[in-house]
PDB file of C-alpha atoms in Angstrom:
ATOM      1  CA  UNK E 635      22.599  53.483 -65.001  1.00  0.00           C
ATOM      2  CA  UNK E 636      24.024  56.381 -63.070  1.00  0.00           C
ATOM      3  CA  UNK E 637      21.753  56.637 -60.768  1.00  0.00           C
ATOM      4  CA  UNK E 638      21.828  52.944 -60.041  1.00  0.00           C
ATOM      5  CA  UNK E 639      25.343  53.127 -59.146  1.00  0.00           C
ATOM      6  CA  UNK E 640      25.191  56.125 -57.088  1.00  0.00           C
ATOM      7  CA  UNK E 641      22.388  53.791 -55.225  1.00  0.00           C
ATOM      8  CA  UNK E 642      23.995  50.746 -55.170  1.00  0.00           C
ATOM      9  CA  UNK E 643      27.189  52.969 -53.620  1.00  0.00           C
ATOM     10  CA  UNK E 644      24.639  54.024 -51.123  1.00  0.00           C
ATOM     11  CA  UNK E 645      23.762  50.784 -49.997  1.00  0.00           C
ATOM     12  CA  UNK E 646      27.214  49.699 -49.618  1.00  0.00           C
ATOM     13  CA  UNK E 647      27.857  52.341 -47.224  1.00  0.00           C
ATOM     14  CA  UNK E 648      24.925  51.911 -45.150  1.00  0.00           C
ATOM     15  CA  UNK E 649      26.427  48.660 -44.278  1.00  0.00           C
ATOM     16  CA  UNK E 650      30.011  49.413 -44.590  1.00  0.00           C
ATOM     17  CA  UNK E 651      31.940  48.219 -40.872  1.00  0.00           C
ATOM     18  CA  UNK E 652      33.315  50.767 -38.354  1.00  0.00           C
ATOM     19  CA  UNK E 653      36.501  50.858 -37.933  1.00  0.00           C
ATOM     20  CA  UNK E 654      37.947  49.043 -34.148  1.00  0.00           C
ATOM     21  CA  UNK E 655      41.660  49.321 -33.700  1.00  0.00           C
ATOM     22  CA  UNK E 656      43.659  46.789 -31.688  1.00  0.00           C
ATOM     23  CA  UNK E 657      47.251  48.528 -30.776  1.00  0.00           C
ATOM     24  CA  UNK E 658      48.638  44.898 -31.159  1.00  0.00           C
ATOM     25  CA  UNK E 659      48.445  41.706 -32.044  1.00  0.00           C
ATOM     26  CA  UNK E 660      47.903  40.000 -28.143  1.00  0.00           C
ATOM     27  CA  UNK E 661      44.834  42.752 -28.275  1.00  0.00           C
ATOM     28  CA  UNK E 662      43.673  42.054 -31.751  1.00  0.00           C
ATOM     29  CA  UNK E 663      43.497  38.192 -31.817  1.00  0.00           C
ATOM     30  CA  UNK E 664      40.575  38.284 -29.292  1.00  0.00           C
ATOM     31  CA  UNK E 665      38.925  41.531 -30.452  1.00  0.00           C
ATOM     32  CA  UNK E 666      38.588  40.085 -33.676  1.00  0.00           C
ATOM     33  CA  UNK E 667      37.205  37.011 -32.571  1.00  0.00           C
ATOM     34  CA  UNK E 668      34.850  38.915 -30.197  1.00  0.00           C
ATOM     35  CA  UNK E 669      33.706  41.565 -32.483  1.00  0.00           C
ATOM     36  CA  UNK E 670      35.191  40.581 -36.178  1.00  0.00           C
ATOM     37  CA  UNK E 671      31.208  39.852 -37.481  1.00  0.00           C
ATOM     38  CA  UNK E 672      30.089  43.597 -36.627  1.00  0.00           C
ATOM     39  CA  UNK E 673      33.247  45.999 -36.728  1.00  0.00           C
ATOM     40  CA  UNK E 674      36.600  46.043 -38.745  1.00  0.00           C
ATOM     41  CA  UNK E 675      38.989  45.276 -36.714  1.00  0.00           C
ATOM     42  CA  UNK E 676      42.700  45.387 -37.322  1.00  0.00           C
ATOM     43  CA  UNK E 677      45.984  45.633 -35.598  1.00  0.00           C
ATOM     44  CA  UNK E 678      47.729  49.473 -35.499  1.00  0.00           C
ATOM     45  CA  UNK E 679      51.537  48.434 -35.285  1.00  0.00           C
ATOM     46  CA  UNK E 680      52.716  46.148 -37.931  1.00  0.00           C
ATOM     47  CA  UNK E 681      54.338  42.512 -37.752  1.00  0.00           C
ATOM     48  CA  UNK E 682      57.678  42.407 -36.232  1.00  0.00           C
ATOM     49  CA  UNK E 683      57.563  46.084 -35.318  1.00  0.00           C
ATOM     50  CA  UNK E 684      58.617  47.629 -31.804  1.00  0.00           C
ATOM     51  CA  UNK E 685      56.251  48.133 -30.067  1.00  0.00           C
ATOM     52  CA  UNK E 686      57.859  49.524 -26.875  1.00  0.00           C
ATOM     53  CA  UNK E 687      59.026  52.529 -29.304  1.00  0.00           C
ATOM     54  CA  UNK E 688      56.425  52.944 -31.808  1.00  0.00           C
ATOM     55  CA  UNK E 689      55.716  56.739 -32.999  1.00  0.00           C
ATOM     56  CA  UNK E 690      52.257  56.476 -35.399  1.00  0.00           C
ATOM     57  CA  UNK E 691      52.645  57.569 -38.604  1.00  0.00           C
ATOM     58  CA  UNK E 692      50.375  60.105 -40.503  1.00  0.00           C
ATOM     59  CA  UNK E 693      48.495  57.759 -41.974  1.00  0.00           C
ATOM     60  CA  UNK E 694      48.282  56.129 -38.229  1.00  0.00           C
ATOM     61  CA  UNK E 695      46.765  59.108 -36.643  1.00  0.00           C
ATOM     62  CA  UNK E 696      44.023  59.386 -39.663  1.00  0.00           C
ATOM     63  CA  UNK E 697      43.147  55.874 -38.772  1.00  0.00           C
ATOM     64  CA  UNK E 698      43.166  56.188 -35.016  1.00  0.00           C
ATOM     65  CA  UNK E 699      40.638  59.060 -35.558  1.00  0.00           C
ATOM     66  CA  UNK E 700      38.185  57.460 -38.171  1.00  0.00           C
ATOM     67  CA  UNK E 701      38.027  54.559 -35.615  1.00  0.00           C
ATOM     68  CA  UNK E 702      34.773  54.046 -33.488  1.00  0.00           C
ATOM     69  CA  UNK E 703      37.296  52.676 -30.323  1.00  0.00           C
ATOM     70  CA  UNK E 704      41.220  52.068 -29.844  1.00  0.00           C
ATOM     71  CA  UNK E 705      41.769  48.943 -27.584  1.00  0.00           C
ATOM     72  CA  UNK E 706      45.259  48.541 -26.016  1.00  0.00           C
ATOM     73  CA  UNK E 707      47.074  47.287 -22.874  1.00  0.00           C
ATOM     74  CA  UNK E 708      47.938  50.891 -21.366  1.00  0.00           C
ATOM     75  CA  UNK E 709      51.628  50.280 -20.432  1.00  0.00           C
ATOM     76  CA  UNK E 710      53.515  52.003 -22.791  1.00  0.00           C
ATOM     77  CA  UNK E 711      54.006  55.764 -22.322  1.00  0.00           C
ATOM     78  CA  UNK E 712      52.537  55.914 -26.561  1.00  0.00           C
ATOM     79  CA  UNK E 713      49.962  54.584 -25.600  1.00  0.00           C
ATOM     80  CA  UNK E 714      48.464  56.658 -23.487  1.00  0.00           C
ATOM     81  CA  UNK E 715      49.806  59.797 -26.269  1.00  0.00           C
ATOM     82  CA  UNK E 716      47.545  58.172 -28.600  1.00  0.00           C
ATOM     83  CA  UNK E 717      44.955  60.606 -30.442  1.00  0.00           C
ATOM     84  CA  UNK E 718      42.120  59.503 -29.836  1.00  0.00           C
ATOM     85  CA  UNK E 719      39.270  60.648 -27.894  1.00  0.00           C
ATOM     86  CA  UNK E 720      39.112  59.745 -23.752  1.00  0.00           C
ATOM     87  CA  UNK E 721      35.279  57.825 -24.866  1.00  0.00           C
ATOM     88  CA  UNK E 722      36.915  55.660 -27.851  1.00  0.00           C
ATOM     89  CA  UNK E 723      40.243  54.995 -25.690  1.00  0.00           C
ATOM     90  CA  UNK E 724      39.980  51.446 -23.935  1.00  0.00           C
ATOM     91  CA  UNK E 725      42.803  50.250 -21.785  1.00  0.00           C
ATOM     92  CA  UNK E 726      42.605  46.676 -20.623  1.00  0.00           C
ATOM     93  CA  UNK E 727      45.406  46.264 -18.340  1.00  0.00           C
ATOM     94  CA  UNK E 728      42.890  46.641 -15.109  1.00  0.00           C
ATOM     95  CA  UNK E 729      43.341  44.193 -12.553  1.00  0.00           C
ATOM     96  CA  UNK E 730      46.048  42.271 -14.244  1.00  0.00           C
ATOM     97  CA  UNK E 731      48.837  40.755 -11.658  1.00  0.00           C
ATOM     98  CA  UNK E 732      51.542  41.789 -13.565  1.00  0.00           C
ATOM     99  CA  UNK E 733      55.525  40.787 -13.003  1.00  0.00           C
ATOM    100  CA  UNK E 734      57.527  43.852 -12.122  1.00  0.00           C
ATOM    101  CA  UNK E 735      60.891  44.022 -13.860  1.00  0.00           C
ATOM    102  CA  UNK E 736      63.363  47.077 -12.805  1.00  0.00           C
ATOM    103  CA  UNK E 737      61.121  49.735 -13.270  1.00  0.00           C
ATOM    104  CA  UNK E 738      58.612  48.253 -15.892  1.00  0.00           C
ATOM    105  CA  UNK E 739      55.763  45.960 -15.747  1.00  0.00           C
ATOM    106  CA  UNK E 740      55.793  43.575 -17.549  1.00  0.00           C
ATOM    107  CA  UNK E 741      53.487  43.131 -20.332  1.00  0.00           C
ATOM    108  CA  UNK E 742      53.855  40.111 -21.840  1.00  0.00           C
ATOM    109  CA  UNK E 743      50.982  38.029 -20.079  1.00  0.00           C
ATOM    110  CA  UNK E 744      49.994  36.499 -23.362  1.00  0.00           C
ATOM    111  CA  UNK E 745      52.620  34.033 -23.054  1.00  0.00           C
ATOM    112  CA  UNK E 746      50.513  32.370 -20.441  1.00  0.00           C
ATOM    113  CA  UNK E 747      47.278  31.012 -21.507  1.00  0.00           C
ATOM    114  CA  UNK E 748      46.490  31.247 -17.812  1.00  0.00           C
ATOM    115  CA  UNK E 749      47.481  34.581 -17.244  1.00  0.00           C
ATOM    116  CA  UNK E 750      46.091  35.893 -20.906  1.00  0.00           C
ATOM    117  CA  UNK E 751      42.666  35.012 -19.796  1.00  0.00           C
ATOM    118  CA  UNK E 752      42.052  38.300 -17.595  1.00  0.00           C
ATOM    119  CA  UNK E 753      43.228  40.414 -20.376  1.00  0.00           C
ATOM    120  CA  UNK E 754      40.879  38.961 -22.998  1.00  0.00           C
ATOM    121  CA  UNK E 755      38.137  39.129 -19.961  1.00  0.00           C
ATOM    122  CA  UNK E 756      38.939  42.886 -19.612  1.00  0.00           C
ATOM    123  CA  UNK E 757      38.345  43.319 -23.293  1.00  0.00           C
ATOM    124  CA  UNK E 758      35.060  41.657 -23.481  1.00  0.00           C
ATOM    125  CA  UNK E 759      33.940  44.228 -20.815  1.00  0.00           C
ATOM    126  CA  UNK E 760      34.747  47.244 -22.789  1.00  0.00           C
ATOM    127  CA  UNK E 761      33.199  45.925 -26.256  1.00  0.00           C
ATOM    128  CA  UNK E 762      29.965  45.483 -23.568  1.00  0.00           C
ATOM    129  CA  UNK E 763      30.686  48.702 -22.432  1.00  0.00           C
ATOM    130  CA  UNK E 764      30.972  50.043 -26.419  1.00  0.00           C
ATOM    131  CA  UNK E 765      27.819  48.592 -27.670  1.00  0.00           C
ATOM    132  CA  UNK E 766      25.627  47.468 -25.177  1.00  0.00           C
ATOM    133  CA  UNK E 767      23.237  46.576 -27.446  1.00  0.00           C
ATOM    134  CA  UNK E 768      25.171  43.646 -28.980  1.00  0.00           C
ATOM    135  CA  UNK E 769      26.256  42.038 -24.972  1.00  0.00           C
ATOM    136  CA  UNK E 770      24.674  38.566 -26.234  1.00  0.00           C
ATOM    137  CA  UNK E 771      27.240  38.288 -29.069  1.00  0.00           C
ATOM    138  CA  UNK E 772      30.131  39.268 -27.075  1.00  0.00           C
ATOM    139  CA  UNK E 773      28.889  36.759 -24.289  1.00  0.00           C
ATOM    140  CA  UNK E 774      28.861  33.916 -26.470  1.00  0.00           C
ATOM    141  CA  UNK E 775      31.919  34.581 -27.993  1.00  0.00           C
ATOM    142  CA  UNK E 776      33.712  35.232 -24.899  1.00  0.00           C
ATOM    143  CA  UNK E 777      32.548  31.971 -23.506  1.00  0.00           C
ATOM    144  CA  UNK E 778      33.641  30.202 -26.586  1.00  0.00           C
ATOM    145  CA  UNK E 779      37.321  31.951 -26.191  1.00  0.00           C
ATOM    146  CA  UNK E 780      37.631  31.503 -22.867  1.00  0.00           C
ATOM    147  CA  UNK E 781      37.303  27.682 -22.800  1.00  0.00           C
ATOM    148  CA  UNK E 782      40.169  27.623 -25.644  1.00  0.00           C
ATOM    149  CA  UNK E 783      41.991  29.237 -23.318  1.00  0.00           C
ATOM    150  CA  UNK E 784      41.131  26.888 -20.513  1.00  0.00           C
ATOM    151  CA  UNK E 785      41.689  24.040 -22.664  1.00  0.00           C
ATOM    152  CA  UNK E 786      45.149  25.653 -24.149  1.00  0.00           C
ATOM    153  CA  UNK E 787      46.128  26.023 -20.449  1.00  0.00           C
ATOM    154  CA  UNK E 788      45.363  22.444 -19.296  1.00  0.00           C
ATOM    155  CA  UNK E 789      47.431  21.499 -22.650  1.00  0.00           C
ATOM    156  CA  UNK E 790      50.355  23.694 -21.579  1.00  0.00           C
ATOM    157  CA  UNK E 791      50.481  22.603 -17.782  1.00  0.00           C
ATOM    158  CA  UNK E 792      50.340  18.477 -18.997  1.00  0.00           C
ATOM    159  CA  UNK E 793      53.408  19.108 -21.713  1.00  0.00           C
ATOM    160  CA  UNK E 794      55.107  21.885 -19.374  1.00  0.00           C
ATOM    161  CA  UNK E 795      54.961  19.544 -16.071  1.00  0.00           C
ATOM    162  CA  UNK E 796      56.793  16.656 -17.587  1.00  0.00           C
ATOM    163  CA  UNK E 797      59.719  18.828 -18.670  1.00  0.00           C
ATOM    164  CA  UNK E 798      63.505  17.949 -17.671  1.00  0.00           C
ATOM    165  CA  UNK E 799      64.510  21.462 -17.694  1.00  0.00           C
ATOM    166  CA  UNK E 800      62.805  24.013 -15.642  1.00  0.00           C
ATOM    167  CA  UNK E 801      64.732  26.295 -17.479  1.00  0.00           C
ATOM    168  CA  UNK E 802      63.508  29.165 -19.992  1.00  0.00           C
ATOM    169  CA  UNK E 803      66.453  31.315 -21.482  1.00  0.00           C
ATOM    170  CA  UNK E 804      65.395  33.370 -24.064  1.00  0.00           C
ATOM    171  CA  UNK E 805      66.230  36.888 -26.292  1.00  0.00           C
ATOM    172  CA  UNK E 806      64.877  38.877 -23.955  1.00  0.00           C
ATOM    173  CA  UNK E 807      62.458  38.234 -20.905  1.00  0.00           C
ATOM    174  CA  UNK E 808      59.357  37.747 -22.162  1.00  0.00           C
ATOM    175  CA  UNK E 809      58.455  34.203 -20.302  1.00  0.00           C
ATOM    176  CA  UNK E 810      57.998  35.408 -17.074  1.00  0.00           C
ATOM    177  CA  UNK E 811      54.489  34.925 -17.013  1.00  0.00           C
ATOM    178  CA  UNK E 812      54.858  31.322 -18.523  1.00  0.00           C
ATOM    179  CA  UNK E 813      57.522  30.444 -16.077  1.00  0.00           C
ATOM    180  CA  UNK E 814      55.362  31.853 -13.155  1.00  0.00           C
ATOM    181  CA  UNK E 815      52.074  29.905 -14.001  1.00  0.00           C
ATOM    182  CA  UNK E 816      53.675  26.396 -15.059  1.00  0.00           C
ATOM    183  CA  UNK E 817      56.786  25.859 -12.266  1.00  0.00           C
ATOM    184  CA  UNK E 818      59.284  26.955 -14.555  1.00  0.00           C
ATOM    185  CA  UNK E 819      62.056  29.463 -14.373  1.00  0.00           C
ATOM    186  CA  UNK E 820      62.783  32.405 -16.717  1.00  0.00           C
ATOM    187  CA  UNK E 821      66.090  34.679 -17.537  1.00  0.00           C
ATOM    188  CA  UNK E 822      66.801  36.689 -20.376  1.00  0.00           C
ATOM    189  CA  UNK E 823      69.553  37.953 -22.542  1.00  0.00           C
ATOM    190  CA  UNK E 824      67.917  40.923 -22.320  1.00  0.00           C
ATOM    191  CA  UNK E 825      65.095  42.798 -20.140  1.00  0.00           C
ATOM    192  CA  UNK E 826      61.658  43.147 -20.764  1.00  0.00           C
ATOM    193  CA  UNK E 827      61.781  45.802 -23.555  1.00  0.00           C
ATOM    194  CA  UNK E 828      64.101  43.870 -26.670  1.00  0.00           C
ATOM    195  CA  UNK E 829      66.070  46.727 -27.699  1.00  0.00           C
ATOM    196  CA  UNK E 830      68.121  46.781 -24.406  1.00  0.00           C
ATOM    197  CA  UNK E 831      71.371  45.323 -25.649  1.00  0.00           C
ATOM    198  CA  UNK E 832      73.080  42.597 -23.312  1.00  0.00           C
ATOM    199  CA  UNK E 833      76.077  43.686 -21.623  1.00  0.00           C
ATOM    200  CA  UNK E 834      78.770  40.926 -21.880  1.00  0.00           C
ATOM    201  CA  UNK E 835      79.018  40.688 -17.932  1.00  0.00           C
ATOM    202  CA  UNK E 836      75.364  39.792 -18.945  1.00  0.00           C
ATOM    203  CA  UNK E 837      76.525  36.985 -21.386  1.00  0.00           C
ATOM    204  CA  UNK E 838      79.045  36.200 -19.205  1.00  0.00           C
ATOM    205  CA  UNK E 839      76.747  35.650 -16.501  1.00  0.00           C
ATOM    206  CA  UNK E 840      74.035  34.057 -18.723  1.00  0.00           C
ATOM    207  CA  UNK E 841      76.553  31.349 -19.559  1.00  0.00           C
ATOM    208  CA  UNK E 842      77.582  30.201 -16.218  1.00  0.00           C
ATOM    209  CA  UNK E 843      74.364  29.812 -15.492  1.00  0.00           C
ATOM    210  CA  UNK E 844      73.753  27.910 -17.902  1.00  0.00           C
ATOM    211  CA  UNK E 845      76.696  25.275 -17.614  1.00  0.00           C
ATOM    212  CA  UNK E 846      75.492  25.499 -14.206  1.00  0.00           C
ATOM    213  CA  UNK E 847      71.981  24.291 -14.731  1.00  0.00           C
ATOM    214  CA  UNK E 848      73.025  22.393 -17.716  1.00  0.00           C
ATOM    215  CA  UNK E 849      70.587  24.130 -20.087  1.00  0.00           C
ATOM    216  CA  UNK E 850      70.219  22.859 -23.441  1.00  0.00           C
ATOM    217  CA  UNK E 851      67.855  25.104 -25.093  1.00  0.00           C
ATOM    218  CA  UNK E 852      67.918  28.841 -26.145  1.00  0.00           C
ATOM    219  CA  UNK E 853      64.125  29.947 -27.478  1.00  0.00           C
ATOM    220  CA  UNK E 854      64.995  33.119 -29.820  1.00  0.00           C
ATOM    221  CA  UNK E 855      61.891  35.406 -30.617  1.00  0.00           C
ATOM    222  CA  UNK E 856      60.909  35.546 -34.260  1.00  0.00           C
ATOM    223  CA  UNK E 857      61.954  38.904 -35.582  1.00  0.00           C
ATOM    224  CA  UNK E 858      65.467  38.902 -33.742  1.00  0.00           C
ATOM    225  CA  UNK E 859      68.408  38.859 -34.688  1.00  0.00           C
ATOM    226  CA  UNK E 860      70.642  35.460 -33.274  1.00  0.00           C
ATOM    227  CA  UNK E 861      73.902  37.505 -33.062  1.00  0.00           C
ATOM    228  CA  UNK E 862      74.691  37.115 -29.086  1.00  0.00           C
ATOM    229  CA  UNK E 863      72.749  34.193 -28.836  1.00  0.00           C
ATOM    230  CA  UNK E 864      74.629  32.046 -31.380  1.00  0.00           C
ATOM    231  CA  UNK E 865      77.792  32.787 -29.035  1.00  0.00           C
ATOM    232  CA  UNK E 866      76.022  31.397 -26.343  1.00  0.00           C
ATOM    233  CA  UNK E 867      75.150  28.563 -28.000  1.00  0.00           C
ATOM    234  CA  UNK E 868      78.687  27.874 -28.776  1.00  0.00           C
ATOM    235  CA  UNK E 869      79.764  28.347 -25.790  1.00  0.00           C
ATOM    236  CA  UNK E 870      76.896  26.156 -23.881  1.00  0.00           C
ATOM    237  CA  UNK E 871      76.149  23.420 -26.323  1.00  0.00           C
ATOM    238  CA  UNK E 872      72.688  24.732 -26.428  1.00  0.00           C
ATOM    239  CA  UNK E 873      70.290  24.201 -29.443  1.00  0.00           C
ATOM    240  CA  UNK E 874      68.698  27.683 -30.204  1.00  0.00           C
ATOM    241  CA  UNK E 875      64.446  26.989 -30.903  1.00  0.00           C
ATOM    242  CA  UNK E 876      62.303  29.870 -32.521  1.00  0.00           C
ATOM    243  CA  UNK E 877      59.167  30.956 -30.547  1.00  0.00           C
ATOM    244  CA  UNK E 878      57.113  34.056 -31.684  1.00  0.00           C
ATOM    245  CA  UNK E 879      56.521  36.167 -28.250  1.00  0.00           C
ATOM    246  CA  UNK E 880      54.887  39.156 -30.281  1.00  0.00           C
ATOM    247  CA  UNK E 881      51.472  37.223 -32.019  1.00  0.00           C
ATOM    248  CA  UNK E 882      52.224  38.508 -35.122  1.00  0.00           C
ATOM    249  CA  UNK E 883      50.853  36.010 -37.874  1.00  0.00           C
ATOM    250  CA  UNK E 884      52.710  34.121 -40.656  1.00  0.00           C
ATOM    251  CA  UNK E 885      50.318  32.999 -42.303  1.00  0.00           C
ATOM    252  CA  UNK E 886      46.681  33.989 -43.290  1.00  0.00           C
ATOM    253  CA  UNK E 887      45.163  31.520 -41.124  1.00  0.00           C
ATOM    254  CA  UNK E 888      47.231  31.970 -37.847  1.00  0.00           C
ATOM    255  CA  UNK E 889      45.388  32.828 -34.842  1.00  0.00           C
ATOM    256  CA  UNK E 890      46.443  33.049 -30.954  1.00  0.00           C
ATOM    257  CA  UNK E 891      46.218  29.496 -30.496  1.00  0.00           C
ATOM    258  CA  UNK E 892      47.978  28.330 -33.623  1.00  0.00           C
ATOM    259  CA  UNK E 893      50.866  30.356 -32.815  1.00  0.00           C
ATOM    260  CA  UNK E 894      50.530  29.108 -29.218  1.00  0.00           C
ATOM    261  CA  UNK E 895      50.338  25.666 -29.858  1.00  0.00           C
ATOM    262  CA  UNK E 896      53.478  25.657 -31.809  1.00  0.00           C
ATOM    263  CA  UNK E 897      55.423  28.067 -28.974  1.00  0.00           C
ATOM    264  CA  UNK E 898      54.273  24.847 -26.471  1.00  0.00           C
ATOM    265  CA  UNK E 899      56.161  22.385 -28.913  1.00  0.00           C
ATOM    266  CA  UNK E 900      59.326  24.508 -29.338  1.00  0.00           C
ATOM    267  CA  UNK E 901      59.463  24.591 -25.304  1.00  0.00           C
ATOM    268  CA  UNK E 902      58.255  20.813 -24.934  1.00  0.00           C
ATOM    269  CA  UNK E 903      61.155  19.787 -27.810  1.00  0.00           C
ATOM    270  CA  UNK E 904      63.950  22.779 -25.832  1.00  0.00           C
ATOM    271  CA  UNK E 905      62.942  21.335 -22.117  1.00  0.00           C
ATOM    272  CA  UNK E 906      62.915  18.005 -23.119  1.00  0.00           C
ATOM    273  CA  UNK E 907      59.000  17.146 -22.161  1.00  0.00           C
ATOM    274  CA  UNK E 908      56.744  14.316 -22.420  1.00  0.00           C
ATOM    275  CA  UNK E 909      53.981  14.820 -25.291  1.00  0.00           C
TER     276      UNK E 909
END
């Protein structure tokens, strides 16, 4: 019986996954579609966590170095810190046309479907690049992602070019990429990294423009607190709408397009659009 087990063990680990590690959620949804049927792939930072500051925990840096590859954006100075080995590391920010704010590029090109499709591109051609051997796999399922995408994007610009309001005012700036790709206009209470508190000539300025413009609709990232914006709202009339700008899941069967889908109907409902 013993020896059966030990056997049985045996077998299991013959077969047992390698480990692929996505930095974050915008990275993982694809990779796991892409690659989910021959590695393990999971997400490093946790829902709802920063992950403009994120320091890897112990248990982090085990799994960073048990992994066969890391796949992440490359913006962050962490990220390139990360211990893991210069042939596991893939960035996949590479020929990305990225929105400069102040001093920092902006990430936060999965907020386009349009825009999100040279990312997930970029990360099909470093699984390729990882295991050449499995290229008609990763083909297949690249093609099948990348008409969601196309069709997600055709969705987005009939809702988004029907809208009354141009106008996307949200926690912090994280719609530049939407406003840039579907003729809309961004601002945020904050800048591109969410911990940067407002300053209230920031409010203050926030607000005029608003009463200016006649904006109705605040979008507030999931995993943020309302404080600041609930004063706006008070002060504008505007009706604050939940979007979630970081991918995370909230529910076992979520996926980048669920979560996408239900970002377009809190902007459609905020900028008063046709459906």
């Amino acid at each position: 019986m013993k020896l059966l087990s030990v056997f049985l063990l045996l077998i299991g680990l013959s077969f047992a996954k390698e480990s692929v590690i996505a930095t974050t959620y915008p990275i993982y949804h694809p990779l796991v579609y892409l690659a989910g049927d021959l590695y393990n792939v999971s997400v490093l930072i946790p829902a709802k966590a920063d992950a403009h500051h994120y320091e890897p925990t112990p248990r982090d840096i085990a799994r960073l170095k048990n992994a066969r590859a890391v796949f992440t954006m490359g913006l962050e100075g962490w990220e390139r810190r990360l211990p893991v080995k210069k042939d596991s590391f893939y960035l996949s920010h590479e020929g990305l046309d990225f929105i400069t704010v102040g001093k920092h590029k902006d990430p936060h090109v999965w907020m386009s479907p349009r825009s999100y499709q040279k990312l997930v591109s970029n990360l099909f051609k470093a699984l390729v690049r990882m295991d050449p051997k499995n290229r008609e796999l990763y083909q297949r399922r690249y093609e099948e992602y990348s008409k969601r995408l196309t069709d997600l994007d055709r969705r987005f610009e009939k809702v988004l070019s029907t809208c009354e309001s141009k106008w996307l005012i949200s926690t912090h700036l994280s719609l530049n990429y939407l406003a840039r790709d579907y003729g809309l206009k961004a601002e945020g209470l904050r800048g591109v990294h969410a911990e940067e508190e407002p300053k209230p000539s920031e409010v203050l300025r926030l607000i005029k423009l608003m009463k200016k413009e006649s904006v109705r609709a605040i979008f507030v990232e999931e995993g943020y607190s309302e404080g600041v914006v609930r004063k706006l709202s008070q002060e504008t009339g505007a009706k604050i709408y939940r979007i979630n700008t970081s991918l995370y899941p909230t529910s076992a069967s979520d996926d980048y397009f669920s979560i996408m889908e239900r970002n377009l109907q809190s902007f459609a409902e905020g900028l008063n659009c046709k459906r």
